[in-house]
mmCIF file of C-alpha atoms in Angstrom:
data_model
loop_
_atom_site.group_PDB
_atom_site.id
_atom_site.type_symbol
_atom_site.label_atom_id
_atom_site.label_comp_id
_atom_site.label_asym_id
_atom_site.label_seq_id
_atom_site.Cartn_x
_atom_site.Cartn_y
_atom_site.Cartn_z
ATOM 1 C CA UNK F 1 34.643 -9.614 20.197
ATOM 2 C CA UNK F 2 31.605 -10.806 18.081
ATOM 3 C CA UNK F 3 33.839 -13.054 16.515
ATOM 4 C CA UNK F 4 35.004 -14.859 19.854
ATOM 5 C CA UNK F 5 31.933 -15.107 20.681
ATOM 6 C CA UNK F 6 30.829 -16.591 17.768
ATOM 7 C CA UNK F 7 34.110 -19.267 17.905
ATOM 8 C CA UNK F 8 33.269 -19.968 21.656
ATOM 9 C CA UNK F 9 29.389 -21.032 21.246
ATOM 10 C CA UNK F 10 28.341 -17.827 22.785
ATOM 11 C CA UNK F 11 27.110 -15.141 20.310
ATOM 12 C CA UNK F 12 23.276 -16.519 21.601
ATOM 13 C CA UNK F 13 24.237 -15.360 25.003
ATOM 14 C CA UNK F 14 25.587 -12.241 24.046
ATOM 15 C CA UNK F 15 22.706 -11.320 22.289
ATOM 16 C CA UNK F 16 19.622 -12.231 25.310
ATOM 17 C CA UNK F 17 22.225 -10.091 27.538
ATOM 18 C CA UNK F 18 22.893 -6.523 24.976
ATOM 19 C CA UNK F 19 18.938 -7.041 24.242
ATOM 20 C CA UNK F 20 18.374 -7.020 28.309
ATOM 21 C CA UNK F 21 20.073 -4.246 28.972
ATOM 22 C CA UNK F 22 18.724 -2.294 25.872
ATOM 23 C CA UNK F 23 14.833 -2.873 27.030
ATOM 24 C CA UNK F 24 16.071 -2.039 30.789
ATOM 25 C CA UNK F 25 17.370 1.084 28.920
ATOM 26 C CA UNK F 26 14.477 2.216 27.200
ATOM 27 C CA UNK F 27 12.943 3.923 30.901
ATOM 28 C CA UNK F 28 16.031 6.446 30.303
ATOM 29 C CA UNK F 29 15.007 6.753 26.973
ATOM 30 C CA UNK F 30 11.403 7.677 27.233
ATOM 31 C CA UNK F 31 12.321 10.116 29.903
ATOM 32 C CA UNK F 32 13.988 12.042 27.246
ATOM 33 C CA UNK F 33 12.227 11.486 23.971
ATOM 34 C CA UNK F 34 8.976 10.393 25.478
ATOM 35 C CA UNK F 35 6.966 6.944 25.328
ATOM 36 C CA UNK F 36 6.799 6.305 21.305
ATOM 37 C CA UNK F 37 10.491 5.896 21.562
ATOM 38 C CA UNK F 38 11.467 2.683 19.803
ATOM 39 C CA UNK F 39 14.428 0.158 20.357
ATOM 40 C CA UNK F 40 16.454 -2.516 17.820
ATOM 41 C CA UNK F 41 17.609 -5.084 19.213
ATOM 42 C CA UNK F 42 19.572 -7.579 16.955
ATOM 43 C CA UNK F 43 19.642 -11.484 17.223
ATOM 44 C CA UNK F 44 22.509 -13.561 15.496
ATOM 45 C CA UNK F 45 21.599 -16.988 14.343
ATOM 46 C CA UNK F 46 25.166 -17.305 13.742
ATOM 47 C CA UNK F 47 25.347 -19.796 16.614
ATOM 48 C CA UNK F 48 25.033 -23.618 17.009
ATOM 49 C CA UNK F 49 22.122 -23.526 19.206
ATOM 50 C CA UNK F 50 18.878 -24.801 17.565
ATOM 51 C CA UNK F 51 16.533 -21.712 16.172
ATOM 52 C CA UNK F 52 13.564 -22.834 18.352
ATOM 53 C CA UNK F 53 15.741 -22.918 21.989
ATOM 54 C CA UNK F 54 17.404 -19.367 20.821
ATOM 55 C CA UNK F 55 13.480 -17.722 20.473
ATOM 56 C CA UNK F 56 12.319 -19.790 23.809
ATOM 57 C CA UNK F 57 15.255 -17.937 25.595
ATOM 58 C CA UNK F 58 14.356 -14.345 23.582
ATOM 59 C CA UNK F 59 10.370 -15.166 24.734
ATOM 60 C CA UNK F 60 11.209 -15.300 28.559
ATOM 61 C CA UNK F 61 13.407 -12.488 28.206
ATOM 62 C CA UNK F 62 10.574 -10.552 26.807
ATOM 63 C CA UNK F 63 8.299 -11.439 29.469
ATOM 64 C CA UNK F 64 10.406 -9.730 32.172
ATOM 65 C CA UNK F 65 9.894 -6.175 29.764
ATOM 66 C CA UNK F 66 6.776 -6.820 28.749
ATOM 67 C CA UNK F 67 5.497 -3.588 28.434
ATOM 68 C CA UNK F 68 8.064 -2.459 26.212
ATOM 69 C CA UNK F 69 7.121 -5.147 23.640
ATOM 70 C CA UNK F 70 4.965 -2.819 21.582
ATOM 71 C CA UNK F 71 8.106 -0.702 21.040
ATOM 72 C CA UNK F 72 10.670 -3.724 20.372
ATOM 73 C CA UNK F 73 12.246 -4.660 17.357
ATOM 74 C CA UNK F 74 13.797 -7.884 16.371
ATOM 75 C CA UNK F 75 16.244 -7.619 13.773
ATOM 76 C CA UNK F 76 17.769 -10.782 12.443
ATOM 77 C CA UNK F 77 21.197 -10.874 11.367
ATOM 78 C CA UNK F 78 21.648 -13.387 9.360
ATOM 79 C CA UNK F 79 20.367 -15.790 6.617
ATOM 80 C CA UNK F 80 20.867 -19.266 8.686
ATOM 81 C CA UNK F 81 17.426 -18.688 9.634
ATOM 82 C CA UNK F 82 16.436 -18.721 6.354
ATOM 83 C CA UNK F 83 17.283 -22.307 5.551
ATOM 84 C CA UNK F 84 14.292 -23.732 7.027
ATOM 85 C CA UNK F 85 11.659 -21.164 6.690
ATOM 86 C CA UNK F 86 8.351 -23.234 6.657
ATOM 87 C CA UNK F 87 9.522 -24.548 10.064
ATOM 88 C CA UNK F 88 10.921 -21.503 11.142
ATOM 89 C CA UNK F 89 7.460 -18.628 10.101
ATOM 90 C CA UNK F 90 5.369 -20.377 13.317
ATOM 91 C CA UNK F 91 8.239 -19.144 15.055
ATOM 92 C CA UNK F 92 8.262 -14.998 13.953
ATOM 93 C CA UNK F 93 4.277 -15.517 14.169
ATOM 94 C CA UNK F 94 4.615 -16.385 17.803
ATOM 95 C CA UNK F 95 6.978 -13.825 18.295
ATOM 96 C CA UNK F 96 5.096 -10.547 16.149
ATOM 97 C CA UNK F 97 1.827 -12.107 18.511
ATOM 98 C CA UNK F 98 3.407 -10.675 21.268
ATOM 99 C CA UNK F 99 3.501 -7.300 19.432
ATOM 100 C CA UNK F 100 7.363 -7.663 18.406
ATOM 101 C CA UNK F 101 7.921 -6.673 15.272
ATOM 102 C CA UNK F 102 10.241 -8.126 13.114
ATOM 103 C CA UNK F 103 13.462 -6.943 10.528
ATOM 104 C CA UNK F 104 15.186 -8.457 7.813
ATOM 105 C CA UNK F 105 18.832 -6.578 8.039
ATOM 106 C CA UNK F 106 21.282 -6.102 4.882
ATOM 107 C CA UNK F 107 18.543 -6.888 2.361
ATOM 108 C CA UNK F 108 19.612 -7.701 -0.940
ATOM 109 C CA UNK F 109 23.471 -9.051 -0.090
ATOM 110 C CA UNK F 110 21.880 -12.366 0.074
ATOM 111 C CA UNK F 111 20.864 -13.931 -3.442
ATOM 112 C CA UNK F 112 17.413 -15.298 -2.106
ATOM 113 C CA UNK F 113 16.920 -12.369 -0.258
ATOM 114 C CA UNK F 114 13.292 -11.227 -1.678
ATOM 115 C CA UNK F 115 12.229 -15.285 -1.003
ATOM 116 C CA UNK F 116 11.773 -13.805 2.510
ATOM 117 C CA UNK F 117 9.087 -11.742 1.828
ATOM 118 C CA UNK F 118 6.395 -14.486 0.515
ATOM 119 C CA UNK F 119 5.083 -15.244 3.645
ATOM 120 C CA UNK F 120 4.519 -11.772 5.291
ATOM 121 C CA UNK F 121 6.729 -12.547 8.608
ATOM 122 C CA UNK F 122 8.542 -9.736 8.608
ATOM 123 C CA UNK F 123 7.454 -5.832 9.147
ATOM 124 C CA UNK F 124 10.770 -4.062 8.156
ATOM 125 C CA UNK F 125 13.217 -4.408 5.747
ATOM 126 C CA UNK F 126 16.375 -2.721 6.028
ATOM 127 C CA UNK F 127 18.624 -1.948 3.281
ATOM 128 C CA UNK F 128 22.268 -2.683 3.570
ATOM 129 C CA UNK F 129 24.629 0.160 3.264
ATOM 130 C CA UNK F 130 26.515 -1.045 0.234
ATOM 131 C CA UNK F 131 23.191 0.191 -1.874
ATOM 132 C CA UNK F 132 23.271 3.565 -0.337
ATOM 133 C CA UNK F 133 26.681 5.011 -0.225
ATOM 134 C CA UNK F 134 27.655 7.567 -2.724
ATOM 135 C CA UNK F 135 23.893 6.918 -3.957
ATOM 136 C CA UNK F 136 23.036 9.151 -7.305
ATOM 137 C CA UNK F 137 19.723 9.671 -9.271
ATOM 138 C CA UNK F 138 20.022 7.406 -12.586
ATOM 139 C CA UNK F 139 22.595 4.889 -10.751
ATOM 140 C CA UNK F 140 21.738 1.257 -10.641
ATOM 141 C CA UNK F 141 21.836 1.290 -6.746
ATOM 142 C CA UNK F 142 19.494 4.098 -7.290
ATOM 143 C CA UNK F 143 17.022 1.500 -9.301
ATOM 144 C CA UNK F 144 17.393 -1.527 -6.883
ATOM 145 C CA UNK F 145 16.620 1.047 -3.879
ATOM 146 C CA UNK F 146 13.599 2.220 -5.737
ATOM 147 C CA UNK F 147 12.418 -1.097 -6.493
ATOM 148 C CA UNK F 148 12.850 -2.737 -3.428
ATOM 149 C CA UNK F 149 10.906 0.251 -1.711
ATOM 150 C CA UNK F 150 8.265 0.176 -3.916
ATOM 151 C CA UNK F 151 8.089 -3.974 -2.953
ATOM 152 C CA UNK F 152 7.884 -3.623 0.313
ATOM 153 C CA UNK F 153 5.378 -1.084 0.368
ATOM 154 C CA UNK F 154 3.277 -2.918 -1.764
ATOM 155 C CA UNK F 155 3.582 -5.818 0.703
ATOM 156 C CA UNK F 156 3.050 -3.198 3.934
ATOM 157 C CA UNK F 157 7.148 -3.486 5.456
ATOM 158 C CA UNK F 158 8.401 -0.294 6.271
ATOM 159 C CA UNK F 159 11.657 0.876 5.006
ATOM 160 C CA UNK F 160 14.900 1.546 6.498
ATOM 161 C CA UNK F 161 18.326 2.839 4.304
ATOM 162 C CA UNK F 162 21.117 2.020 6.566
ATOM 163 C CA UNK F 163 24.801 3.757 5.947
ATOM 164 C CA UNK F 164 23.318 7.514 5.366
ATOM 165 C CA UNK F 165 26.138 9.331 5.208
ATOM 166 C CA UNK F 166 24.973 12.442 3.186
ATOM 167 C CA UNK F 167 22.090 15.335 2.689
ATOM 168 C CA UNK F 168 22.321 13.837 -0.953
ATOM 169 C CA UNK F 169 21.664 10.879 -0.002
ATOM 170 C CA UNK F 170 19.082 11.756 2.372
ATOM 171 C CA UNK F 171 17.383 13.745 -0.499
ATOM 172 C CA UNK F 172 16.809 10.910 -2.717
ATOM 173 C CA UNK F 173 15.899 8.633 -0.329
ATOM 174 C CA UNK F 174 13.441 11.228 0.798
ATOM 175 C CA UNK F 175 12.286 11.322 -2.761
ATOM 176 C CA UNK F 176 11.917 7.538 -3.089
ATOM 177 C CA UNK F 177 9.497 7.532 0.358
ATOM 178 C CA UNK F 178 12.014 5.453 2.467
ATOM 179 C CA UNK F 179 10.465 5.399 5.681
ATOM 180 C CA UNK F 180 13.534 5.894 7.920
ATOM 181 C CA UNK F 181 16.880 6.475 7.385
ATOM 182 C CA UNK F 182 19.817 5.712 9.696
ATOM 183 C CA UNK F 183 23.681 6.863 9.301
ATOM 184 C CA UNK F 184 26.885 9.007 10.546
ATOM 185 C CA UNK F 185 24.728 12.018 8.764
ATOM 186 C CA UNK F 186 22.225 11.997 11.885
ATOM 187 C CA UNK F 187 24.646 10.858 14.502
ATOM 188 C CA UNK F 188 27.656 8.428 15.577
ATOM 189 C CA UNK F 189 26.732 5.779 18.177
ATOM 190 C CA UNK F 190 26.362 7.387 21.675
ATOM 191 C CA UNK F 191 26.121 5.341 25.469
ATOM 192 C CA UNK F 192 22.865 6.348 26.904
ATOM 193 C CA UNK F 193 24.414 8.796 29.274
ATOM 194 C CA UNK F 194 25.731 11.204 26.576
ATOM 195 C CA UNK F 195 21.935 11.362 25.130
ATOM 196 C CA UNK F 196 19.889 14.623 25.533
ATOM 197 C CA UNK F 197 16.693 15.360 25.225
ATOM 198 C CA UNK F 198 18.485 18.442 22.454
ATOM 199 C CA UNK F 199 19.899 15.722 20.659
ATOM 200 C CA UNK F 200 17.187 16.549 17.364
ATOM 201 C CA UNK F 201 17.764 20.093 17.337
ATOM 202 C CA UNK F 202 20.308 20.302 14.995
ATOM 203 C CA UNK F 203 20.996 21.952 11.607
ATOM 204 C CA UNK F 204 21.444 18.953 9.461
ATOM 205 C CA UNK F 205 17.563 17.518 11.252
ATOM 206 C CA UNK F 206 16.371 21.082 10.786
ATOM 207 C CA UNK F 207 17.091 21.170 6.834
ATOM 208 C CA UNK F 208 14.637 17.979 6.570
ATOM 209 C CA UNK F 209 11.754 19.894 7.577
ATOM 210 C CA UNK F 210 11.779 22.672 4.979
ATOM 211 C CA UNK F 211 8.283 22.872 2.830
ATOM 212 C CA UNK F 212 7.206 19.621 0.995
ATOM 213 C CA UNK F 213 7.489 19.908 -2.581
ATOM 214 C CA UNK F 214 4.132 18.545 -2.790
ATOM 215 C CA UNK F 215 2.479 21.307 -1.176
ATOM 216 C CA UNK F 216 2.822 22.970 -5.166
ATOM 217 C CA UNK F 217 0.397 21.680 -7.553
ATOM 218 C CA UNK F 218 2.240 19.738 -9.897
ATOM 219 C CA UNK F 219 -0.569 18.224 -12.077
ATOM 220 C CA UNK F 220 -3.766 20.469 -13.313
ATOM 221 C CA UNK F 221 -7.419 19.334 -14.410
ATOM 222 C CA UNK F 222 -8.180 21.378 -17.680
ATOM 223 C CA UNK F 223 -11.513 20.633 -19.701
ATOM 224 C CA UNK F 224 -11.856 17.382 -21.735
ATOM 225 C CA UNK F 225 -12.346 16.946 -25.784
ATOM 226 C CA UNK F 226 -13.437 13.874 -27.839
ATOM 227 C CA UNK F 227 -12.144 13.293 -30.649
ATOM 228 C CA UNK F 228 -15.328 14.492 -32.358
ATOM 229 C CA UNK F 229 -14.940 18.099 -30.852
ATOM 230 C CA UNK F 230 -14.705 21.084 -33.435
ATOM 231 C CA UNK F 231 -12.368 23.840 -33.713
ATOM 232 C CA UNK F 232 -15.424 26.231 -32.880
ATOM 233 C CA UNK F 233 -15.846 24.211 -29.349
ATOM 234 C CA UNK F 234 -12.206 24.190 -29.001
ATOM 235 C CA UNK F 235 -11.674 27.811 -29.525
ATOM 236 C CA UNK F 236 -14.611 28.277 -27.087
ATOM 237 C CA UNK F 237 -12.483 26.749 -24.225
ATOM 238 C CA UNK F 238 -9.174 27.997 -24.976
ATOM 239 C CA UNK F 239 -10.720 31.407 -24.804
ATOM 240 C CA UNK F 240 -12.641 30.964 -21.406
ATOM 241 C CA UNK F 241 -10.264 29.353 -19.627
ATOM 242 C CA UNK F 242 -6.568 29.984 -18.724
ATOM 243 C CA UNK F 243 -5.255 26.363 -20.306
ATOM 244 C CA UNK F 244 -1.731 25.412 -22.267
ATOM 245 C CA UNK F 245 -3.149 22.039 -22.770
ATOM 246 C CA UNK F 246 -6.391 19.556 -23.423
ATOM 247 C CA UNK F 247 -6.568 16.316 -23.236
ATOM 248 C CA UNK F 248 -8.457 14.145 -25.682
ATOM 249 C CA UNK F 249 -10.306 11.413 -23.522
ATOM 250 C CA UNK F 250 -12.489 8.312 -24.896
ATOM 251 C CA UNK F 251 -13.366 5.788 -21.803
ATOM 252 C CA UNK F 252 -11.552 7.791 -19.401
ATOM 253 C CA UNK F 253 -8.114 6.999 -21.262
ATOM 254 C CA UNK F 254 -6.146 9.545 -22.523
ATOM 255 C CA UNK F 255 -5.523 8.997 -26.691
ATOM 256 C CA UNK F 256 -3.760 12.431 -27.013
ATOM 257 C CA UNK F 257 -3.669 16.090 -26.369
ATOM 258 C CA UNK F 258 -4.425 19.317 -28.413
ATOM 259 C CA UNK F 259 -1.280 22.171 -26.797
ATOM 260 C CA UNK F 260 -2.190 25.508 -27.255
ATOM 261 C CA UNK F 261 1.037 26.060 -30.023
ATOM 262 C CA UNK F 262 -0.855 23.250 -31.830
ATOM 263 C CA UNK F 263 -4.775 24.607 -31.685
ATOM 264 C CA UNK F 264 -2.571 27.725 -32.949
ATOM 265 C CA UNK F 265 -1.598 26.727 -36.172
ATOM 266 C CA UNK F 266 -5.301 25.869 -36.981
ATOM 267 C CA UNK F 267 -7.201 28.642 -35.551
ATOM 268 C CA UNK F 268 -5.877 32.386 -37.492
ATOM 269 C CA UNK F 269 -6.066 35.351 -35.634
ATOM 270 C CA UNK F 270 -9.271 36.709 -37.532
ATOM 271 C CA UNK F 271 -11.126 33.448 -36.882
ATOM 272 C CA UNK F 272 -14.514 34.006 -35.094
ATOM 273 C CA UNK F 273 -13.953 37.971 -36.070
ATOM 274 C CA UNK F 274 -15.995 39.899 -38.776
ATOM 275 C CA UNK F 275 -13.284 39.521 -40.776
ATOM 276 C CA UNK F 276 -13.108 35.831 -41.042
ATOM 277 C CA UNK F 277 -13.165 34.232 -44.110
ATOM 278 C CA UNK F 278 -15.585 31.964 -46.074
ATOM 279 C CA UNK F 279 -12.542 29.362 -45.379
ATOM 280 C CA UNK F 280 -11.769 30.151 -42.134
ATOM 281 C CA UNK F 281 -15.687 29.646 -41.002
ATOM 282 C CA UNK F 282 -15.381 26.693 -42.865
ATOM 283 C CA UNK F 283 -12.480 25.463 -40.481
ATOM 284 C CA UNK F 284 -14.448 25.610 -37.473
ATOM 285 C CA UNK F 285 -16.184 22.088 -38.690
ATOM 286 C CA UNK F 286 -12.507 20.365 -38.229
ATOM 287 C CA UNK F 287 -12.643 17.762 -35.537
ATOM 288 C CA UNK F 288 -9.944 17.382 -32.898
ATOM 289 C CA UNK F 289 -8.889 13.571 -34.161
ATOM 290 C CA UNK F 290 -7.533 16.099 -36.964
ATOM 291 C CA UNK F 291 -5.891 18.086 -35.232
ATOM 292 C CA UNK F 292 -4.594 16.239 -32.017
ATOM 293 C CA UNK F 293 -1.219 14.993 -31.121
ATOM 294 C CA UNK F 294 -1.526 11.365 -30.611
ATOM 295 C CA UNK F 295 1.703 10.935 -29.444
ATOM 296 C CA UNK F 296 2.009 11.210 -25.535
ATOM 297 C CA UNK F 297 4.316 10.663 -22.257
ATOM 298 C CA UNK F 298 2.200 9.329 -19.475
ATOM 299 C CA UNK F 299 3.660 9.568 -15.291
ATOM 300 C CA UNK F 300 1.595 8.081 -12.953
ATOM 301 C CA UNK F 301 -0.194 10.138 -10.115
ATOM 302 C CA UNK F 302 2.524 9.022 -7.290
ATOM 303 C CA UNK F 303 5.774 10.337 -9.451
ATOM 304 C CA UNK F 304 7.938 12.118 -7.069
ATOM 305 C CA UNK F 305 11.050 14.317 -7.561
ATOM 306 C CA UNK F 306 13.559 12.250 -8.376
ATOM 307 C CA UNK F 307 11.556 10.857 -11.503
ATOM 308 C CA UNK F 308 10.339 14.193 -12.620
ATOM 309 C CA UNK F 309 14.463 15.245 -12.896
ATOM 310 C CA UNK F 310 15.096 11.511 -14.277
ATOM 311 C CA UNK F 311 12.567 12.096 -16.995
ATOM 312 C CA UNK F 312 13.841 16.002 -17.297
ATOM 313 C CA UNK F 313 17.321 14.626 -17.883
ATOM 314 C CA UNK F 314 16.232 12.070 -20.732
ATOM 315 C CA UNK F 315 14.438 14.883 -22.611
ATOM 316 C CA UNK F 316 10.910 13.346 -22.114
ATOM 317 C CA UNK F 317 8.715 16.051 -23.738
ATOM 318 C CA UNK F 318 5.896 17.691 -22.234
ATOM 319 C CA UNK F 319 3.086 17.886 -21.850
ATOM 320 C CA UNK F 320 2.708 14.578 -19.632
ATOM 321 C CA UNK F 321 -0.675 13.213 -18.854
ATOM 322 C CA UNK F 322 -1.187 11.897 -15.165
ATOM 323 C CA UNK F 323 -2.799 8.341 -14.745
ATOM 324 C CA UNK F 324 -3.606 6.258 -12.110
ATOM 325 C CA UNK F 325 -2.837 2.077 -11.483
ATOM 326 C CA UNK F 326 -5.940 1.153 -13.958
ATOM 327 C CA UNK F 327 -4.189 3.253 -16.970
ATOM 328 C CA UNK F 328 -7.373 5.908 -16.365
ATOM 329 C CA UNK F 329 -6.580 9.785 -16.874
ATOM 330 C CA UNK F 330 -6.344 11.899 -14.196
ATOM 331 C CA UNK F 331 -4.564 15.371 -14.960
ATOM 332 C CA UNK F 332 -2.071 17.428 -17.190
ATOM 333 C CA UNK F 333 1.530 18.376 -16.341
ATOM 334 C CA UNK F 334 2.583 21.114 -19.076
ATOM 335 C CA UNK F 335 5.271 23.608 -19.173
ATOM 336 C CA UNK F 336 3.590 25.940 -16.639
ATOM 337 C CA UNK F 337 3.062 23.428 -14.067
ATOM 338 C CA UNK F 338 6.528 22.271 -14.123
ATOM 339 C CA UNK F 339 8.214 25.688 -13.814
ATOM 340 C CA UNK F 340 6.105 26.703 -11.068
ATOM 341 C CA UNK F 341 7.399 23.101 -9.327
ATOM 342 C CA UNK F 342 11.126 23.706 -10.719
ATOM 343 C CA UNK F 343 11.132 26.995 -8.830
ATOM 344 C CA UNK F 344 9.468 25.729 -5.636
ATOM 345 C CA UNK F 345 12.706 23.591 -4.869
#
């Protein structure tokens, strides 16, 4: 039908008179789900009718709904609009002043797709489903995902995966802080009349809501050396505090760590007794830049599951020290931490 449409001149009509109905169908909607409740509503520029006469027909239609504006979003279809962008940006400004906001749909089939983003016109990108069917940790779809989330979050556009199909899916896209995801898994298209106000309370919604995994602590803050600490001052903090791991800091960047097993193999089991030895004593003098393993896997503070079991699965070592964006140390994950976390999931 979209096709005829399209072959006829009237895919622009069809559009104004879907979106009409949708916004006179949002009262039945907020009767159910209550007033938040948000509508899509998707315009083709598919259509020989100039961009500018298309949006002056979309504007009057939005002044007969206009309190449902706040709650309205424009999703445009496809990249004709594109081709003239400086002209066309006054045009999404006009529209997102009227508190429309405004989607880029099946991001990333197009090759100048992230070109769109440069001007900040557009609150929500929505990934096309080709990207997230059959989606796997480790997968290059899984990388292009990540990156485009992290890119649009960086810019402020909310997220949306579109094609979810599985809880596996849902999962990592949980993991990679998608904002919303949309698929079969949740629900087939359904007429407004078969809606119900029930239509949440089901078991595959319910198993999103189980504990965050972030509710565990997954990093800790033990004490801090310099290099220039000794093995008596070392020993001294090992024994009063319940640590697998220090970090050596100088200018609050982390140069290494001193692990237990390592602090170990310097410190004997008669050191600090009245059975030490003349050479033992002697030990206590050795500085951490000794004994210290400069070698060291940072994360930074954000990581999430699905890079935790990416970095499990490459046999990155632990410990890992945390860091923030300016490279500065923050915390330890060792062994401990991470089977406390393992066994929370």
């Amino acid at each position: 039908m979209i096709q005829i449409a399209e072959d006829m001149g009237l895919v622009s009509e069809l559009d104004l008179a879907v979106a009409d109905k949708a916004m006179e169908q949002r009262n039945q909607l907020v009767k159910l789900y209550g007033n938040e409740v948000e509508i899509t509503i998707n315009v083709s520029l598919n259509s020989d009718k100039p961009v500018k006469s298309l949006f002056k027909d979309l504007m009057s239609l939005f002044r007969k709904h206009r309190k449902h504006l706040p709650y309205v979003t424009v999703e445009l279809t496809e990249s004709a609009y594109f081709s003239n962008e400086n002209k066309n940006g006054d045009l999404l400004f006009e529209l997102r002043k009227k508190g429309v906001k405004i989607a880029i749909d099946d991001f990333g089939t197009g090759y100048s797709s992230f070109s769109y983003l440069k001007d900040g016109n557009f609150d929500v990108l929505k990934i096309d489903r080709d990207f997230i069917i059959n989606l796997v940790f480790g997968s290059h779809n899984y990388y292009i995902v990540k990156m485009i989330t992290q890119l649009a979050h960086t810019l402020g556009v909310e997220v949306v995966a579109e094609g979810v199909e599985s809880i596996k899916e849902v999962n990592i896209l949980k993991d990679l802080k998608v904002d919303y995801l949309q698929g079969f898994y949740f629900a087939k298209p359904l007429p407004v009349k078969l809606l119900s106000a029930e239509i949440n309370d089901r078991e595959e919604l319910r198993d999103l809501v189980e504990p965050e995994i972030q509710d565990v602590v997954l990093f800790t803050t033990p004490p801090l050396l310099s290099p220039t600490h000794t093995l008596r001052e070392v020993k001294a903090l090992f024994d009063r505090n319940s640590v697998h791991v220090l970090p050596v800091i100088i200018d609050k960047q982390c140069v290494g760590v001193l692990t237990k097993e390592k602090y170990n193999l310097h410190a004997t089991p008669t050191l600090g007794t009245d059975r030490e030895t003349m050479q033992e004593y002697r030990s206590l003098d050795k500085v951490v830049s000794a004994m210290m393993e400069p070698l060291i896997s940072c994360v930074h503070e954000t990581i999430n599951a699905s890079e935790i079991h990416e970095k499990i699965r490459n046999h990155i070592p632990l410990p890992w020290v945390v860091i923030n964006d300016s490279g500065d140390y923050v915390g330890m994950i060792d062994t401990v931490n991470m089977i406390h976390y393992l066994n929370a999931q």
